[in-house]
Coordinates of C-alpha atoms in Angstrom, one line a residue:
X1189 CA -3.2 -5.2 -21.1
X1190 CA -3.5 -1.5 -20.4
X1191 CA -6.7 0.1 -19.3
X1192 CA -8.2 3.5 -19.0
X1193 CA -8.9 5.1 -15.6
X1194 CA -12.6 5.0 -14.6
X1195 CA -14.8 7.5 -16.2
X1196 CA -15.7 10.3 -13.7
X1197 CA -18.7 9.4 -11.7
X1198 CA -18.7 12.8 -10.0
X1199 CA -16.6 15.9 -10.3
X1200 CA -14.5 15.1 -7.2
X1201 CA -13.5 11.8 -8.7
X1202 CA -12.7 13.1 -12.1
X1203 CA -10.4 15.8 -10.6
X1204 CA -8.8 13.2 -8.4
X1205 CA -7.6 11.1 -11.3
X1206 CA -5.3 13.9 -12.4
X1207 CA -3.1 13.1 -9.3
X1208 CA -2.5 9.6 -10.6
X1209 CA -0.1 10.6 -13.3
X1210 CA 2.8 9.6 -11.1
X1211 CA 1.8 6.0 -11.5
X1212 CA 2.4 6.0 -15.2
X1213 CA 0.7 3.5 -17.5
X1214 CA -0.9 0.8 -15.3
X1215 CA -0.8 -2.8 -16.4
X1216 CA -3.3 -5.5 -15.5
X1217 CA -1.5 -8.6 -14.2
X1218 CA -2.8 -12.0 -13.2
X1219 CA -5.4 -14.0 -15.2
X1220 CA -6.3 -12.9 -18.7
X1221 CA -10.0 -12.7 -18.1
X1222 CA -10.6 -11.7 -14.5
X1223 CA -14.3 -11.8 -13.3
X1224 CA -16.4 -8.6 -13.0
X1225 CA -17.4 -7.2 -9.7
X1226 CA -20.9 -5.8 -9.7
X1227 CA -22.5 -4.4 -6.6
X1228 CA -25.1 -6.8 -5.2
X1229 CA -28.7 -5.9 -5.8
X1230 CA -32.1 -7.5 -5.2
X1231 CA -32.0 -10.9 -3.7
X1232 CA -28.2 -11.0 -3.9
X1233 CA -28.0 -7.9 -1.7
X1234 CA -30.3 -9.5 0.8
X1235 CA -28.1 -12.6 1.2
X1236 CA -24.8 -10.6 0.9
X1237 CA -22.1 -11.0 3.5
X1238 CA -21.3 -7.9 5.5
X1239 CA -17.8 -6.5 6.3
X1240 CA -17.7 -4.2 9.3
X1241 CA -14.9 -1.7 9.3
X1242 CA -13.9 1.4 11.2
X1243 CA -14.0 5.0 10.0
X1244 CA -10.4 5.5 8.8
X1245 CA -10.3 6.0 5.0
X1246 CA -7.5 3.4 4.4
X1247 CA -9.3 0.8 6.5
X1248 CA -12.5 1.4 4.5
X1249 CA -10.5 1.1 1.2
X1250 CA -9.1 -2.3 2.3
X1251 CA -12.6 -3.4 3.3
X1252 CA -13.9 -2.5 -0.2
X1253 CA -10.9 -4.4 -1.8
X1254 CA -12.2 -7.5 0.0
X1255 CA -15.8 -6.8 -0.7
X1256 CA -15.4 -6.3 -4.5
X1257 CA -13.1 -9.3 -4.9
X1258 CA -15.4 -11.6 -2.9
X1259 CA -18.4 -10.3 -4.9
X1260 CA -16.6 -11.1 -8.1
X1261 CA -16.1 -14.7 -6.9
X1262 CA -19.9 -15.2 -6.5
X1263 CA -19.8 -14.3 -2.8
X1264 CA -21.8 -11.1 -2.7
X1265 CA -20.4 -8.8 0.0
X1266 CA -21.1 -5.3 1.2
X1267 CA -19.2 -2.9 3.4
X1268 CA -20.8 -1.5 6.5
X1269 CA -18.7 1.3 8.2
X1270 CA -18.8 1.4 12.0
X1271 CA -17.7 3.9 14.5
X1272 CA -15.4 1.1 15.7
X1273 CA -14.9 -2.3 14.2
X1274 CA -14.5 -4.9 16.9
X1275 CA -14.2 -8.6 16.9
X1276 CA -17.5 -8.7 18.9
X1277 CA -19.4 -7.7 15.8
X1278 CA -18.6 -11.1 14.3
X1279 CA -19.1 -13.2 17.5
X1280 CA -22.4 -11.5 18.2
X1281 CA -23.6 -12.1 14.6
X1282 CA -23.8 -8.5 13.6
X1283 CA -21.3 -8.9 10.7
X1284 CA -19.9 -11.8 8.7
X1285 CA -16.4 -10.3 8.6
X1286 CA -14.5 -7.5 10.3
X1287 CA -11.5 -5.8 8.7
X1288 CA -9.3 -4.3 11.5
X1289 CA -5.8 -3.4 12.5
X1290 CA -4.0 -5.9 14.6
X1291 CA -3.1 -3.4 17.4
X1292 CA -6.7 -2.3 18.0
X1293 CA -8.1 -5.8 17.8
X1294 CA -5.5 -7.2 20.2
X1295 CA -6.4 -4.5 22.7
X1296 CA -10.1 -5.3 22.4
X1297 CA -9.8 -9.0 22.6
X1298 CA -7.2 -9.4 25.3
X1299 CA -6.5 -6.3 27.3
X1300 CA -4.4 -8.2 29.9
X1301 CA -2.3 -9.9 27.3
X1302 CA -1.8 -6.6 25.5
X1303 CA -0.6 -5.0 28.7
X1304 CA 2.0 -7.7 29.2
X1305 CA 3.5 -7.3 25.7
X1306 CA 6.7 -5.3 25.5
X1307 CA 7.3 -3.7 22.1
X1308 CA 5.1 -6.2 20.3
X1309 CA 5.8 -7.3 16.8
X1310 CA 3.2 -7.8 14.2
X1311 CA 3.3 -11.6 14.8
X1312 CA 2.8 -11.0 18.5
X1313 CA -0.4 -9.1 17.9
X1314 CA -1.7 -11.7 15.5
X1315 CA -1.1 -14.4 18.1
X1316 CA -2.8 -12.4 20.8
X1317 CA -5.9 -11.9 18.5
X1318 CA -6.0 -15.6 17.6
X1319 CA -6.0 -16.6 21.2
X1320 CA -8.6 -14.0 22.2
X1321 CA -11.3 -15.2 19.7
X1322 CA -14.0 -17.5 20.8
X1323 CA -15.4 -20.5 18.8
X1324 CA -17.7 -18.2 16.7
X1325 CA -14.8 -16.5 14.8
X1326 CA -11.5 -17.2 13.2
X1327 CA -8.7 -15.3 11.4
X1328 CA -8.0 -15.2 7.7
X1329 CA -4.5 -14.4 6.5
X1330 CA -3.2 -10.9 7.5
X1331 CA -1.9 -8.5 4.9
X1332 CA 1.7 -8.9 4.0
X1333 CA 2.1 -5.1 4.5
X1334 CA 3.2 -4.1 8.0
X1335 CA 2.3 -0.6 9.1
X1336 CA 5.5 0.6 10.6
X1337 CA 5.9 4.0 12.3
X1338 CA 8.3 6.7 11.2
X1339 CA 9.3 10.0 12.8
X1340 CA 9.2 12.6 10.1
X1341 CA 10.9 16.0 9.9
X1342 CA 11.6 18.5 7.2
X1343 CA 14.9 18.7 5.3
X1344 CA 15.4 22.1 6.9
X1345 CA 15.1 20.6 10.4
X1346 CA 17.4 17.8 9.5
X1347 CA 20.1 20.2 8.3
X1348 CA 19.7 22.5 11.3
X1349 CA 19.9 19.6 13.8
X1350 CA 22.6 17.8 11.7
X1351 CA 20.3 14.7 11.5
X1352 CA 21.0 12.3 8.6
X1353 CA 18.3 12.2 6.0
X1354 CA 18.7 8.4 5.9
X1355 CA 18.8 8.0 9.6
X1356 CA 17.0 6.3 12.4
X1357 CA 15.3 7.6 15.6
X1358 CA 18.0 5.8 17.4
X1359 CA 20.8 8.0 16.0
X1360 CA 22.6 10.1 18.6
X1361 CA 22.0 13.3 16.6
X1362 CA 18.3 12.9 17.1
X1363 CA 18.6 12.2 20.8
X1364 CA 20.7 15.3 21.2
X1365 CA 18.1 17.5 19.5
X1366 CA 15.0 15.8 21.0
X1367 CA 14.5 17.9 24.1
X1368 CA 13.9 21.0 21.9
X1369 CA 11.5 19.4 19.5
X1370 CA 7.7 19.7 19.4
X1371 CA 6.5 16.2 18.3
X1372 CA 3.0 15.3 17.1
X1373 CA 1.7 11.7 17.3
X1374 CA -1.4 10.0 15.9
X1375 CA -4.1 9.1 18.4
X1376 CA -4.1 5.3 17.9
X1377 CA -0.6 4.9 19.3
X1378 CA 0.2 4.0 22.9
X1379 CA 1.3 6.8 25.2
X1380 CA 4.3 8.1 23.4
X1381 CA 6.3 9.9 26.1
X1382 CA 7.4 6.8 28.1
X1383 CA 8.3 4.9 24.9
X1384 CA 10.4 7.7 23.4
X1385 CA 12.2 8.1 26.7
X1386 CA 12.8 4.4 27.4
X1387 CA 13.7 3.3 23.9
X1388 CA 15.4 6.4 22.4
X1389 CA 16.4 8.5 25.4
X1390 CA 14.1 11.2 24.0
X1391 CA 12.2 13.7 26.1
X1392 CA 10.5 16.1 23.7
X1393 CA 9.8 19.7 24.6
X1394 CA 6.1 19.1 23.8
X1395 CA 3.9 16.3 22.6
X1396 CA 0.6 16.8 20.8
X1397 CA -2.0 14.4 19.5
X1398 CA -3.7 14.8 16.1
X1399 CA -4.8 12.9 13.0
X1400 CA -2.1 12.3 10.4
X1401 CA -3.3 14.9 8.0
X1402 CA -3.1 17.6 10.7
X1403 CA 0.4 16.3 11.8
X1404 CA 1.7 16.6 8.2
X1405 CA 0.3 20.1 8.0
X1406 CA 1.9 20.9 11.3
X1407 CA 5.3 19.7 10.2
X1408 CA 5.4 21.5 6.9
X1409 CA 4.1 24.8 8.4
X1410 CA 6.7 24.5 11.3
X1411 CA 4.0 24.4 14.0
X1412 CA 5.5 21.0 14.8
X1413 CA 9.2 20.0 14.5
X1414 CA 8.5 16.3 14.0
X1415 CA 5.6 13.9 13.8
X1416 CA 5.1 10.1 14.2
X1417 CA 3.3 8.8 11.1
X1418 CA 2.7 5.5 9.5
X1419 CA 5.7 4.9 7.2
X1420 CA 3.4 4.4 4.2
X1421 CA 1.9 7.8 4.4
X1422 CA 2.0 9.3 0.9
X1423 CA 2.8 12.8 2.2
X1424 CA 6.3 11.7 3.3
X1425 CA 7.3 11.4 -0.4
X1426 CA 5.1 14.1 -1.8
X1427 CA 6.3 16.7 0.7
X1428 CA 9.9 15.5 0.6
X1429 CA 10.0 14.8 4.3
X1430 CA 12.8 13.0 6.1
X1431 CA 11.5 9.7 7.6
X1432 CA 13.6 8.4 10.5
X1433 CA 12.8 4.7 11.0
X1434 CA 11.6 3.3 14.2
X1435 CA 14.3 0.6 14.1
X1436 CA 14.1 -0.2 17.8
X1437 CA 10.4 -0.7 17.4
X1438 CA 9.2 1.7 20.2
X1439 CA 5.8 1.6 18.5
X1440 CA 3.8 -1.5 17.5
X1441 CA 3.9 -2.8 14.0
X1442 CA 0.4 -3.4 12.6
X1443 CA -1.2 -5.4 9.9
X1444 CA -4.7 -5.5 8.4
X1445 CA -6.4 -8.7 9.3
X1446 CA -9.9 -10.1 8.5
X1447 CA -11.9 -11.8 11.3
X1448 CA -14.5 -14.0 9.9
X1449 CA -17.6 -15.8 11.3
X1450 CA -17.1 -19.6 11.5
X1451 CA -20.5 -19.9 9.8
X1452 CA -19.1 -18.6 6.5
X1453 CA -15.3 -19.2 7.0
X1454 CA -15.3 -22.4 4.8
X1455 CA -17.2 -20.6 2.1
X1456 CA -14.7 -17.7 1.8
X1457 CA -13.1 -17.9 -1.7
X1458 CA -9.4 -18.5 -2.0
X1459 CA -9.0 -14.9 -3.3
X1460 CA -8.9 -13.7 0.3
X1461 CA -5.5 -15.3 0.7
X1462 CA -4.4 -13.9 -2.6
X1463 CA -5.4 -10.4 -1.5
X1464 CA -3.5 -10.8 1.7
X1465 CA -0.3 -11.4 -0.3
X1466 CA -1.0 -8.6 -2.8
X1467 CA -1.6 -6.0 -0.1
X1468 CA 2.0 -5.3 0.5
X1469 CA 3.7 -2.0 1.4
X1470 CA 3.6 -0.7 -2.1
X1471 CA -0.1 -1.5 -2.4
X1472 CA -0.9 0.5 0.8
X1473 CA 1.1 3.5 -0.5
X1474 CA -0.8 3.3 -3.8
X1475 CA -4.2 3.0 -2.1
X1476 CA -3.4 6.0 0.1
X1477 CA -2.4 8.1 -2.8
X1478 CA -5.6 7.2 -4.7
X1479 CA -7.8 8.5 -1.8
X1480 CA -5.5 11.3 -0.6
X1481 CA -6.8 14.8 -0.4
X1482 CA -10.0 16.6 -1.4
X1483 CA -9.7 15.4 -5.0
X1484 CA -9.0 11.8 -4.1
X1485 CA -11.2 8.8 -5.0
X1486 CA -13.7 7.3 -2.6
X1487 CA -12.6 4.1 -0.8
X1488 CA -14.8 2.0 -3.1
X1489 CA -13.5 3.7 -6.3
X1490 CA -9.9 3.4 -5.1
X1491 CA -10.4 -0.3 -4.3
X1492 CA -12.0 -0.9 -7.7
X1493 CA -9.1 0.9 -9.5
X1494 CA -6.5 -1.1 -7.6
X1495 CA -8.2 -4.4 -8.1
X1496 CA -8.4 -3.9 -11.9
X1497 CA -4.7 -2.8 -11.9
X1498 CA -3.7 -6.0 -10.1
X1499 CA -5.9 -8.2 -12.3
X1500 CA -8.3 -9.4 -9.6
X1501 CA -11.4 -8.0 -11.3
X1502 CA -12.4 -7.0 -14.9
X1503 CA -12.4 -3.4 -16.0
X1504 CA -16.0 -2.1 -15.6
X1505 CA -17.8 -1.5 -18.8
X1506 CA -18.7 2.1 -17.8
X1507 CA -15.1 3.1 -17.7
X1508 CA -15.2 3.7 -21.4

């Protein structure tokens, strides 16, 4: 069954929908009559579960995916953004669930264990988190999607440095060019210089730290020669950037994972496990495109749009 995009609830959202043409006609999959997801009000809002989540737009979008899906399964849930979403919010009773990234949660819950890990995989991080939780909290299934890192450059830089457009950071052509490159990194990564040197024999001319939007701008305006981004960042495709894969895993692989209070764990609907499977790499790219830029949707709108597309919730009546 096809559906129309949501009717504009404000000017910014209406304009943002024009950027979705690349997705073509969206089809609703799954059950033929998915349940609606209405925001909890009145007594339902008072007894609603709370999901704590950090400030990153993608993280908040994932949290809204869970909140809307749980609400549609008669488990009213609201999202409460935090400066930092930590596992302690659940264990201290300040939130019923936390949606976080595995690297940040692992560092919070077991700093010594994190320090001992060498090039941790996504599974290593999940195991560290699981072992660091006390009896008041437990893990739900992590997202299938793994947030890998990629080192991005422009096609011009690739041609000038004779770097393959389908290459890896480990390619000798990149190592040969590395000492002349100005590389930007996102702030949530471990100290990049030792990792680049140890894993890729790369000692950049300069390293700067900035948010991903600023890194992309730096690369396309030639203020930076390269940047380390999450591989799912929509600007890689939109700006026709060359993404060199982190094949040797110098930087940690992350997943989104819900931490839930044991008081409500047994009441969490099965849809949470279904969401974890549906939130694959393609889903993250889609969600990031939906919220990208000044004309993008809000995290809640993007979550609602994606959930309808995937057949988890019914199309809202006010979409027209």
